[in-house]
CSV table of C-alpha atoms in Angstrom, one decimal:
chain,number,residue,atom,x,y,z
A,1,UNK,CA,22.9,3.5,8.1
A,2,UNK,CA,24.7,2.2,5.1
A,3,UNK,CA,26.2,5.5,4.1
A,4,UNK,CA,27.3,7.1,7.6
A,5,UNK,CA,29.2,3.9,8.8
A,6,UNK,CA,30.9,4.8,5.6
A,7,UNK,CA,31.2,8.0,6.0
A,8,UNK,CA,32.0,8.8,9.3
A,9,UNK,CA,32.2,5.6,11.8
A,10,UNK,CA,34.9,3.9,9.2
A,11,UNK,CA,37.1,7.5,8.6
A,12,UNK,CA,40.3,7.2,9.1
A,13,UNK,CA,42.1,8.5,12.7
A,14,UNK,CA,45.3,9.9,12.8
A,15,UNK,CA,47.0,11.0,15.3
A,16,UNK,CA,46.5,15.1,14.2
A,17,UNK,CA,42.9,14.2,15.0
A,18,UNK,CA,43.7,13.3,18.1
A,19,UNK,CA,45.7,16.3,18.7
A,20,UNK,CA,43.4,18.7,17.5
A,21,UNK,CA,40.6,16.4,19.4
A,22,UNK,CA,42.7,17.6,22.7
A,23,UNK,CA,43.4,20.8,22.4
A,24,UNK,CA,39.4,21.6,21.3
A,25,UNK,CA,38.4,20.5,24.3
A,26,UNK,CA,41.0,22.1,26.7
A,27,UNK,CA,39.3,24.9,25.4
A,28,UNK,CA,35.9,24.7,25.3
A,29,UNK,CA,34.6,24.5,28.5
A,30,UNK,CA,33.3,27.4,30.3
A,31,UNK,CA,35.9,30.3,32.3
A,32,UNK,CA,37.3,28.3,36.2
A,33,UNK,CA,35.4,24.6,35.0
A,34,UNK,CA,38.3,22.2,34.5
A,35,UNK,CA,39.3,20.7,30.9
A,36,UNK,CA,36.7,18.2,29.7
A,37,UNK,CA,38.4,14.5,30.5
A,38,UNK,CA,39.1,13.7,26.9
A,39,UNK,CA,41.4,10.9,27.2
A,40,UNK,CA,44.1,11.5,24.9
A,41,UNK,CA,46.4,8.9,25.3
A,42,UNK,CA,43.9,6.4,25.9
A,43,UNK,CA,42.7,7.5,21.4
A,44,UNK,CA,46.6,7.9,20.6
A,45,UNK,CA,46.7,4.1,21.3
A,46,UNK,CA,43.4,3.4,19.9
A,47,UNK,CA,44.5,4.8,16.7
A,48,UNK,CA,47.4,3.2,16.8
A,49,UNK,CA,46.3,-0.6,17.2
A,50,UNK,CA,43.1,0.0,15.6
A,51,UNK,CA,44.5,0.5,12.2
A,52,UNK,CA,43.1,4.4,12.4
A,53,UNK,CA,39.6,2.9,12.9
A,54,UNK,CA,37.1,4.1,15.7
A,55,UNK,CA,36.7,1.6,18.5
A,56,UNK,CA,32.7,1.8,18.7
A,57,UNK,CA,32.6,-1.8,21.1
A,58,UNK,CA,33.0,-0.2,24.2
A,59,UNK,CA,33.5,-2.2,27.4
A,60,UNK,CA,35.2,0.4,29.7
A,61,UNK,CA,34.1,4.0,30.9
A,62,UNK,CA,37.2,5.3,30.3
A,63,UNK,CA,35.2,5.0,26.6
A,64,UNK,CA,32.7,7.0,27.6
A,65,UNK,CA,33.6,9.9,25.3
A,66,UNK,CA,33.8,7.5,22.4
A,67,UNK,CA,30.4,6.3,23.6
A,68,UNK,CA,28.6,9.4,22.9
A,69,UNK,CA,30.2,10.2,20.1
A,70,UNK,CA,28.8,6.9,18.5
A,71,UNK,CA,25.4,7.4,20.6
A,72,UNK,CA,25.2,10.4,18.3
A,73,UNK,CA,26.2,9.4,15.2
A,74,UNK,CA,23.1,6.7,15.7
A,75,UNK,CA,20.6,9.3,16.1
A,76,UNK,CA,21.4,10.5,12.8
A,77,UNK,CA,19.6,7.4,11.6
A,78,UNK,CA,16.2,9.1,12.3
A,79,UNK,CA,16.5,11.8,9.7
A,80,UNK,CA,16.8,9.4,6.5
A,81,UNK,CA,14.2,7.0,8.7
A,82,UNK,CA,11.3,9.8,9.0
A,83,UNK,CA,11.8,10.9,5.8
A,84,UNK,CA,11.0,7.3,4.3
A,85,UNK,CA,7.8,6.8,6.5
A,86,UNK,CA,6.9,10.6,5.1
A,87,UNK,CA,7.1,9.7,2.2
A,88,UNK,CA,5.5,6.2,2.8
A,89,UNK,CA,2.7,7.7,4.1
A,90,UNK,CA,2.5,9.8,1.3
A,91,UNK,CA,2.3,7.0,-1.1
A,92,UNK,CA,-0.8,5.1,1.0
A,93,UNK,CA,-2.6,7.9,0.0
A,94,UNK,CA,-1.8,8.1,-3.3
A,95,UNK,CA,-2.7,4.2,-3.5
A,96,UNK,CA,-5.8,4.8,-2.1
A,97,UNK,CA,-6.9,7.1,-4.6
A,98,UNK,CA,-5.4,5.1,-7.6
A,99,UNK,CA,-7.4,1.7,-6.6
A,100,UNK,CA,-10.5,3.7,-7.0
A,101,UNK,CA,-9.8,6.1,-9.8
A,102,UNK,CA,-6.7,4.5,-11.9
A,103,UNK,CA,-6.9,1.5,-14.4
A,104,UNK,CA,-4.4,-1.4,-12.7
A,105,UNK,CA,-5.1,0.2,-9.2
A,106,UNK,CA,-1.3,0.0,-7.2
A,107,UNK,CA,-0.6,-2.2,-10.0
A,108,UNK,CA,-0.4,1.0,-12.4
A,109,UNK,CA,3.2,1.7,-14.2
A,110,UNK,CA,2.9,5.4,-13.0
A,111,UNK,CA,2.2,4.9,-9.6
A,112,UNK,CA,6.4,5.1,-8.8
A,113,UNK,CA,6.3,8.8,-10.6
A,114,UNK,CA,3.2,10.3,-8.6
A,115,UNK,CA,5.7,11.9,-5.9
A,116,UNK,CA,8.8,13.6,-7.1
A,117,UNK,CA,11.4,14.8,-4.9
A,118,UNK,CA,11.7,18.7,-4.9
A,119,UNK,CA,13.9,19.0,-2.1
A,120,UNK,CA,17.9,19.5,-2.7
A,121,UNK,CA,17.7,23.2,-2.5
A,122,UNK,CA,16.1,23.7,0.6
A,123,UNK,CA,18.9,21.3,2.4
A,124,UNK,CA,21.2,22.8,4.4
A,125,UNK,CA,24.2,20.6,2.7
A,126,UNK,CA,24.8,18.3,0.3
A,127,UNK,CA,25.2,15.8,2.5
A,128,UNK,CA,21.4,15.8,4.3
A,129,UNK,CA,20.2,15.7,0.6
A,130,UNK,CA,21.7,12.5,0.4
A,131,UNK,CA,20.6,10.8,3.1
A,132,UNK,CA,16.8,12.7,2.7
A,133,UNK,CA,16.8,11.9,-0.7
A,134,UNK,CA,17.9,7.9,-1.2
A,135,UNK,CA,15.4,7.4,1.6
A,136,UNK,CA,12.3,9.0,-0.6
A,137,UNK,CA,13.6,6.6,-3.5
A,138,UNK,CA,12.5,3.4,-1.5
A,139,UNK,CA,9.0,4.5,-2.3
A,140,UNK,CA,9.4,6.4,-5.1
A,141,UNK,CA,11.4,6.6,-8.2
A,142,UNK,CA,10.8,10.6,-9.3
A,143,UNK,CA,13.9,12.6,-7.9
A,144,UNK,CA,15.2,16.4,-8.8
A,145,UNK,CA,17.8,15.4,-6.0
A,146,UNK,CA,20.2,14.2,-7.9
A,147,UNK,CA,22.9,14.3,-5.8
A,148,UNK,CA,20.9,11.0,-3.8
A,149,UNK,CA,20.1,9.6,-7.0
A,150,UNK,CA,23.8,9.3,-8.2
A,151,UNK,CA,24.3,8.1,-4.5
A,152,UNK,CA,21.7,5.5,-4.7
A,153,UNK,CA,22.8,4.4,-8.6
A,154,UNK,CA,26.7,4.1,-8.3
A,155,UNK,CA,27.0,3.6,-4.1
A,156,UNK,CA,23.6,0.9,-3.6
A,157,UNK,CA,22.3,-0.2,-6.7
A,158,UNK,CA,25.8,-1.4,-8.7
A,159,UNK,CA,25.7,1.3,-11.2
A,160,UNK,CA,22.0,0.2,-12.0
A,161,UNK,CA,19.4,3.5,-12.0
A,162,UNK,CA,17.2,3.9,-9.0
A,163,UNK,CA,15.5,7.3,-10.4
A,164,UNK,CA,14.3,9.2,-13.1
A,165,UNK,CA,13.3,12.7,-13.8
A,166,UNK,CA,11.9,14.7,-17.0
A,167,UNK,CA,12.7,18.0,-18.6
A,168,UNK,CA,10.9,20.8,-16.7
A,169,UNK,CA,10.9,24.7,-16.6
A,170,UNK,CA,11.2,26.9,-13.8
A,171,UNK,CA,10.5,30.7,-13.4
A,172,UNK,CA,14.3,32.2,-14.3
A,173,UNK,CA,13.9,30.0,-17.6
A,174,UNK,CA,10.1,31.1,-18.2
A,175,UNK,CA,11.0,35.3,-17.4
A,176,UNK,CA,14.5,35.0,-19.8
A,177,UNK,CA,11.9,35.1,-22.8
A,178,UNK,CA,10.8,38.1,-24.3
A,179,UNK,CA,7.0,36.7,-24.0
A,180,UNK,CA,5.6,33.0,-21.8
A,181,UNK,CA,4.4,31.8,-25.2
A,182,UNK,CA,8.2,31.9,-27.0
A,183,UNK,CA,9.3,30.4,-23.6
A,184,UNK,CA,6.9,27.6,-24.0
A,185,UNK,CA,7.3,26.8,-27.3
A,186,UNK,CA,11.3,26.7,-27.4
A,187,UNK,CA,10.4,24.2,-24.6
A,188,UNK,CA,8.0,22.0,-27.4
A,189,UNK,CA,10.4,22.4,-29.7
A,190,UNK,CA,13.1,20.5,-28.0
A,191,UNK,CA,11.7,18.2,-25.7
A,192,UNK,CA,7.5,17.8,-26.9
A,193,UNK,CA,8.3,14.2,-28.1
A,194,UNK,CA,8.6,13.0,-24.6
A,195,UNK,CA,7.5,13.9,-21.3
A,196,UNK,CA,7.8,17.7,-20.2
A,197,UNK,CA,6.7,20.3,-17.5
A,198,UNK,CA,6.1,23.5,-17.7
A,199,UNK,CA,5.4,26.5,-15.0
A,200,UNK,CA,2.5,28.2,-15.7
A,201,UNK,CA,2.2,31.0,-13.3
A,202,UNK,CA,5.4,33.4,-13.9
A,203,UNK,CA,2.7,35.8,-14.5
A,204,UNK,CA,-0.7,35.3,-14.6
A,205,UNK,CA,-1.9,31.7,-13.9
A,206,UNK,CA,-5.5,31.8,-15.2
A,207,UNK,CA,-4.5,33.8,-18.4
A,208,UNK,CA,-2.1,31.4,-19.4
A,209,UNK,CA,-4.1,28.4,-18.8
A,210,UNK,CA,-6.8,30.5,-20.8
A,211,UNK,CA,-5.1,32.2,-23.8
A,212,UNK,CA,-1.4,30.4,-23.6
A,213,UNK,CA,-2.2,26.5,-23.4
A,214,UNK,CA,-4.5,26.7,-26.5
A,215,UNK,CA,-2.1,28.4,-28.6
A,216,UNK,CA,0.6,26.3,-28.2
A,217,UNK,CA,-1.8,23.1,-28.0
A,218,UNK,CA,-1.3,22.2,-31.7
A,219,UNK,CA,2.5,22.1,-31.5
A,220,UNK,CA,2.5,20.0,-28.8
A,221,UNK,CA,0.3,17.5,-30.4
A,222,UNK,CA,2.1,17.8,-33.2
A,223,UNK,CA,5.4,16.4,-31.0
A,224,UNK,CA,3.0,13.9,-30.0
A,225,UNK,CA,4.4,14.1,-26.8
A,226,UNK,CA,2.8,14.3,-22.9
A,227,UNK,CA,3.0,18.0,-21.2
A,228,UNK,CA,2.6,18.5,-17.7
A,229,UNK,CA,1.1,21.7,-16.5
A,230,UNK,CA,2.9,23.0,-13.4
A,231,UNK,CA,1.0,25.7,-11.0
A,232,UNK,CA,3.2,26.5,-8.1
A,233,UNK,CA,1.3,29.4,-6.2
A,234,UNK,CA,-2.2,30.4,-4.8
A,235,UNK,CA,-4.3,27.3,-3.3
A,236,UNK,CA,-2.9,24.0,-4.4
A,237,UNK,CA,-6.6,22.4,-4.4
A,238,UNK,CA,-7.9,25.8,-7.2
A,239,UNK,CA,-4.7,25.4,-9.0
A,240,UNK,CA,-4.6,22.2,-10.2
A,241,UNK,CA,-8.3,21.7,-10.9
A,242,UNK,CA,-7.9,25.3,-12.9
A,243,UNK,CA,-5.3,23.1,-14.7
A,244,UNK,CA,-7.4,20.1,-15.4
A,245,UNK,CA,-9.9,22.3,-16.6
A,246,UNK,CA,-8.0,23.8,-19.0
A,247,UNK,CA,-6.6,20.2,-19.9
A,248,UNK,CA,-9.9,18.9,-20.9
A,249,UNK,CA,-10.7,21.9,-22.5
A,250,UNK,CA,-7.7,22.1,-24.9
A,251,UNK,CA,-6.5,18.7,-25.2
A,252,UNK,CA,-10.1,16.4,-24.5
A,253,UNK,CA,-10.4,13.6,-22.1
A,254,UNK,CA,-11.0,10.1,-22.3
A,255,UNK,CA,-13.2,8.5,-19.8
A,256,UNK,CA,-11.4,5.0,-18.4
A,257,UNK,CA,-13.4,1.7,-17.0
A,258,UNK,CA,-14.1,2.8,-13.6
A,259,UNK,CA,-15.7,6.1,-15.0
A,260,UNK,CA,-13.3,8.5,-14.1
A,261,UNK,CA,-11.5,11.3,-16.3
A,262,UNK,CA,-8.1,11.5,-18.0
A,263,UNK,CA,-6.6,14.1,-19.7
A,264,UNK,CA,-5.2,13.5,-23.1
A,265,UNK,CA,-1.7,13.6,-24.1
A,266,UNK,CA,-1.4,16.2,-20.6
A,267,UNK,CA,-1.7,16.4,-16.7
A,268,UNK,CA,-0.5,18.4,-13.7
A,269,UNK,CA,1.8,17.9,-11.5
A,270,UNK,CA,1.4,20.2,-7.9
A,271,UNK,CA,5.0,21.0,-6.2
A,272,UNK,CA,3.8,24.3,-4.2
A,273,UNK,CA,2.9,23.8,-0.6
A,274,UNK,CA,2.7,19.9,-0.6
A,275,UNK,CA,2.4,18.2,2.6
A,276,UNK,CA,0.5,15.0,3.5
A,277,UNK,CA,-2.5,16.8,4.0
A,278,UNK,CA,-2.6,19.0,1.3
A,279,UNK,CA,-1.9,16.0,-0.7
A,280,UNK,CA,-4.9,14.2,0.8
A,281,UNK,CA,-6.7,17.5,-0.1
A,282,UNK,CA,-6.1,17.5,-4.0
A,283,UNK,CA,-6.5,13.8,-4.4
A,284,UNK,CA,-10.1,13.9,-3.2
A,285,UNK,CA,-10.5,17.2,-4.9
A,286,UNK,CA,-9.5,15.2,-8.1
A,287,UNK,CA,-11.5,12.3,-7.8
A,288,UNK,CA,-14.6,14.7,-7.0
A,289,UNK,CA,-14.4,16.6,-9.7
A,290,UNK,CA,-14.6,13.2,-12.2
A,291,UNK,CA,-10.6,13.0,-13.0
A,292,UNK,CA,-8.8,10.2,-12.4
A,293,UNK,CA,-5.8,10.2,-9.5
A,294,UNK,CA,-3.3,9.6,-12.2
A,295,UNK,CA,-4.0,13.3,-13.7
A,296,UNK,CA,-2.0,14.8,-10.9
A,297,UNK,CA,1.5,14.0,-9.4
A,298,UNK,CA,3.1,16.1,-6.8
A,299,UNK,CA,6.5,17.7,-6.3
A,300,UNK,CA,7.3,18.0,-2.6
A,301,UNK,CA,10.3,19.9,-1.7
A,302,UNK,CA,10.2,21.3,2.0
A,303,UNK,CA,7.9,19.2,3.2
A,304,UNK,CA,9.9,16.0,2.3
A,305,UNK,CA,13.4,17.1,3.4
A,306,UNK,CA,13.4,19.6,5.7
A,307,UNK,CA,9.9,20.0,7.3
A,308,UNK,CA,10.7,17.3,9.8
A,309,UNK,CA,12.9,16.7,13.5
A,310,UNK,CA,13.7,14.8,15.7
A,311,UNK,CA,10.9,14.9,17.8
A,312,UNK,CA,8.3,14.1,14.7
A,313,UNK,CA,8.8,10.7,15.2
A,314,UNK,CA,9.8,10.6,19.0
A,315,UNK,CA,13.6,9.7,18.0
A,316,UNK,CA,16.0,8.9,21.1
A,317,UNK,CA,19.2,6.8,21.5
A,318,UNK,CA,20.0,6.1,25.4
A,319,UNK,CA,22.1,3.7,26.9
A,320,UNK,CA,20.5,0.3,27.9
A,321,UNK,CA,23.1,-1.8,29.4
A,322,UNK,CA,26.9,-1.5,30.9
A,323,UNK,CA,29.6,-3.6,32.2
A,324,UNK,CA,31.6,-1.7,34.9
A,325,UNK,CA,35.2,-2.0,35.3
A,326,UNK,CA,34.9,-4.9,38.3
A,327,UNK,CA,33.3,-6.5,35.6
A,328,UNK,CA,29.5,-6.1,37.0
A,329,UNK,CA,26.4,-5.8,34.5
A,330,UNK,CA,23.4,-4.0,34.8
A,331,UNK,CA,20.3,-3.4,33.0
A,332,UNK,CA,19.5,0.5,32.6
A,333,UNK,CA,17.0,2.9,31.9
A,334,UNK,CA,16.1,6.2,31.6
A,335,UNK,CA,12.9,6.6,34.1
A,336,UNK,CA,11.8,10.3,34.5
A,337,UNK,CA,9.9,10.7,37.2
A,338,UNK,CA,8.2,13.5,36.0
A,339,UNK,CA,7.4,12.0,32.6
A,340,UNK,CA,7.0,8.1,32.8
A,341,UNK,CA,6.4,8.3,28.8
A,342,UNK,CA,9.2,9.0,28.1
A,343,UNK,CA,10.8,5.9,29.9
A,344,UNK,CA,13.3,4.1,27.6
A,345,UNK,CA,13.8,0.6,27.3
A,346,UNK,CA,16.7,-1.7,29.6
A,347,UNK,CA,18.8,-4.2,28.4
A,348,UNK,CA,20.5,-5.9,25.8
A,349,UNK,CA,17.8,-6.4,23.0
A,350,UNK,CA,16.8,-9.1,20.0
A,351,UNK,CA,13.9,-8.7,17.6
A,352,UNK,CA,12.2,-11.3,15.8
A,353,UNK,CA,8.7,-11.5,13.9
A,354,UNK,CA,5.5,-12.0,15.8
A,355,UNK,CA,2.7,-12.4,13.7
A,356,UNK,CA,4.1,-10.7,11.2
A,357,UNK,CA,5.1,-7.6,13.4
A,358,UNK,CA,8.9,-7.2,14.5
A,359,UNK,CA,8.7,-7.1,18.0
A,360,UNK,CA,11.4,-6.6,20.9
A,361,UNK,CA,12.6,-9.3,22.7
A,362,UNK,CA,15.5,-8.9,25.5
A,363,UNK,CA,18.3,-11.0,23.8
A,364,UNK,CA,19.0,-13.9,27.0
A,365,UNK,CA,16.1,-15.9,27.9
A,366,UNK,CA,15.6,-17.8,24.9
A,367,UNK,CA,13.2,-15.9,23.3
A,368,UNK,CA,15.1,-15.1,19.8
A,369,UNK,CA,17.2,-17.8,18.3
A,370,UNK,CA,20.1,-16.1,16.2
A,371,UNK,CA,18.6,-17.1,13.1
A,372,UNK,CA,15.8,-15.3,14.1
A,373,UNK,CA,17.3,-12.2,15.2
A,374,UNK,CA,16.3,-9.3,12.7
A,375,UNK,CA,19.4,-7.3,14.3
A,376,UNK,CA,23.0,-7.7,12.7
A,377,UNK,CA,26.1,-6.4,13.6
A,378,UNK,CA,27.4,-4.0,11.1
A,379,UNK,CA,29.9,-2.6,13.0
A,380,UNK,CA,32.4,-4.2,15.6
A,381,UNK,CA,35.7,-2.8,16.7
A,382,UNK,CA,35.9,-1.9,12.8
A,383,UNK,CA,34.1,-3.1,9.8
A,384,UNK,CA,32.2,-6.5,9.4
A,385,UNK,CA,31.8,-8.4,6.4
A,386,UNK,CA,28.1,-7.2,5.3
A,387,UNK,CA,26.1,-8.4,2.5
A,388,UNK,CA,24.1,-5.1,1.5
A,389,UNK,CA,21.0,-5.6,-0.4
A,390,UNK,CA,21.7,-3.9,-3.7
A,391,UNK,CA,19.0,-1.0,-3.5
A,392,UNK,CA,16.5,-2.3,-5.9
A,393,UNK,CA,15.8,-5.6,-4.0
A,394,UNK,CA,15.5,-3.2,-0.8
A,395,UNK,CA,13.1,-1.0,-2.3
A,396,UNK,CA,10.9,-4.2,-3.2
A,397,UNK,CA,11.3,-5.4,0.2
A,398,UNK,CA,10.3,-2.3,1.8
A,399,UNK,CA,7.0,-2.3,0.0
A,400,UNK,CA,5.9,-6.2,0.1
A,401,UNK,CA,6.8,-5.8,4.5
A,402,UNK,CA,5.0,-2.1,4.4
A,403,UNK,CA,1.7,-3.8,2.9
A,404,UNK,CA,1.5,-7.0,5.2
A,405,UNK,CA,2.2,-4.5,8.3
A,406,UNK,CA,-0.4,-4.1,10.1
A,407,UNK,CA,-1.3,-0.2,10.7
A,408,UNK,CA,-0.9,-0.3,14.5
A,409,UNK,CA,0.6,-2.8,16.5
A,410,UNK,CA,2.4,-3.2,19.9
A,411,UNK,CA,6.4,-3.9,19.4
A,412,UNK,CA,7.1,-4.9,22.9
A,413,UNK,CA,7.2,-8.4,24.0
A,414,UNK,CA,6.1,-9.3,27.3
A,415,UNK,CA,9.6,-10.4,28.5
A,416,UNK,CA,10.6,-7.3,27.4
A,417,UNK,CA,7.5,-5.5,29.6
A,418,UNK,CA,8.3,-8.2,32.4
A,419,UNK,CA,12.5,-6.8,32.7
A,420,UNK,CA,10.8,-3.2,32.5
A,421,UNK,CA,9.0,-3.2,35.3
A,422,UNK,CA,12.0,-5.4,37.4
A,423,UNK,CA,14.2,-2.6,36.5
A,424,UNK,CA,11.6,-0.3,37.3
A,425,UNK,CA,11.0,-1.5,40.9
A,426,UNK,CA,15.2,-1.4,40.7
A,427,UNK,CA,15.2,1.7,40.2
A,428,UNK,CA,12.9,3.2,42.4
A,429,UNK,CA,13.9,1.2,45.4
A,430,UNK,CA,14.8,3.8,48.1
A,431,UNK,CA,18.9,4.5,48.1
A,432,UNK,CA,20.9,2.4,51.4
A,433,UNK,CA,21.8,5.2,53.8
């Protein structure tokens, strides 16, 4: 939300916008339909007594334009939205499988790094890998975005890091080398102190876990650093058992407290094909085959930023309430006969906790106090004075609310079902001949 307010709802006006606003649409409706009724004069003045600012309070339908406009601009909330309950989703299943097979359980250090962010390049801009990205980080804190990470760092956090990532090779790096093993080895040499990944597969996957990994094992001890193995093609479940295989085979394993496997000084990290399923998949896979769940992180690219829409989630924005220009209000809904699910709700709305589940309240009657109200106003004629949570406290508030959620619950309050059905029954009162 943060970031478009800033970004697009607080730009600047001036009066060539408005020019250039009129004469696009003069021309873009269809051949004999009239011009669309942008109200030019009407956004002269409001960029004149506005201080350049869009007027997003709207009271009048002579608005309407700006209305939509803004209607829009909230429905881009659901992208960065369904891309933190992805990844959220993701991580439950990574928790599960680290209470039973990781020392420390959810409490474990590495928990933050099991799913890494592989997504920039499949964005279509810059600016979606933004908002994608900095949403993965409220779970996570592994990111090859790094255009969201310095977002998150210099724009949310107060110049404090929000994400971390490691030295890694990729396929144009591994096929510039006469042979995979000087690849791998110039890739020791510099970084094999710390934490590295390499790809394994430019070639032959099982030959290099076979013949390759053993005879660059020794100089990689001898860094004394950790190496990640990296498969990324043929079935994710085969390839990165192949690779904890070979792991145990090379490098040994030590067997932790609750009896489970782990690799020494190595693991695997699985960025080809990751979804929440597959995921799942390889986590059991894992644990079944005696390694522990913090052998294996997962890269997910696609499937984090760009395998999602609008509809994965059930995203709408739609008017609930209006004051006409004799100064009438009404209560209103969309209420498709031929769909009743897909009803939205009327009103002006509050929501407040309920047993520990926000729930939706209409805002007269009572039923929220404004100290109980878990809506603010961010936005109101122009900017509001807003005390942001720097992203760090956010990103521990996310989790401690995500854990005492319950997994289901119902949202609505029965006031707010009572004014639906009244508005219902409204609604589909015959019209007065």
């Amino acid at each position: 939300m943060r970031y478009l307010l800033e970004a697009f709802v607080a730009r600047q006006w001036t009066q060539q916008d408005v020019n250039r606003a009129a004469a696009f649409f003069s021309t873009h409706m269809a051949p004999t339909y009239s011009d669309f009724p942008f109200p030019k004069d009407l956004m002269s003045t409001v960029v004149q007594q506005n201080n350049a600012l869009q007027a997003t309070f709207l009271s009048s339908w002579r608005l309407y334009l700006k209305a939509r406009v803004f209607m829009h601009t909230v429905q881009c909330f659901r992208y960065p939205t369904t891309v933190a309950t992805l990844s959220r989703r993701a991580k439950d299943r990574i928790e599960a499988a680290f209470e039973r097979s990781v020392e420390g359980g959810v409490g474990s250090p590495l928990l933050g790094s099991r799913l890494h962010d592989f997504g920039f390049r499949g964005c279509t801009c810059v600016e979606q890998s933004v908002l994608g990205g900095v949403a993965h980080l409220l779970n996570f804190d592994g990111s090859d975005t790094l255009s969201a990470a310095y977002y998150a760092q210099f724009y949310l956090n107060d110049g404090e890091p929000v994400a971390m990532s490691i030295p890694a090779s990729e396929h144009s790096v591994m096929t510039a080398w006469r042979t995979e093993r000087e690849a791998m080895e110039n890739m020791i040499e510099h970084f094999g102190s710390g934490i590295l990944a390499c790809v394994m597969d430019s070639y032959d996957y099982v030959q290099a876990l076979a013949e390759l990994l053993p005879a660059v094992a020794q100089k990689q001890v001898g860094k004394g650093g950790f190496l990640i193995l990296r498969p990324d093609s043929g079935d994710p479940v085969e390839a990165v058992l192949l690779a904890l295989e070979a792991a145990e085979k090379v490098f040994g394993v030590e067997v932790n407290s609750l009896g489970y496997k782990v690799p020494k000084s190595c693991g695997v990290i699985q960025g080809d094909g990751i979804n929440i399923q597959t995921l799942d998949k390889i986590l059991q896979a894992v644990m079944a085959q005696g390694f522990s769940a913090q052998a294996v992180a997962f890269g997910m690219g696609g499937g984090l930023l760009q395998r999602l829409n609008r509809d994965t989630m059930s995203f709408a924005t739609k008017l609930s309430h209006i004051v006409y220009a004799d100064g009438i209000e009404a209560d209103i809904m969309k209420l498709p006969k031929s769909d009743p699910l897909k009803f939205s709700l009327p009103g002006v709305m509050a929501v407040k906790m309920v047993g520990g589940v926000p729930t939706a309240f209409p805002a007269e009657g009572g039923h929220v106090t404004p100290e109980e109200n878990m809506l603010h106003v961010v936005w109101d004629h122009g900017p509001v004075q807003v005390e942001w949570e720097k992203f760090t406290r956010l990103r521990q508030q996310v989790d401690r609310q995500w854990h005492a959620l319950p997994k289901t619950a119902d949202v609505l309050s029965q006031p707010l079902k009572d004014k639906v059905e009244a508005v219902t029954a409204r609604l589909r009162q015959p019209p007065e001949s």
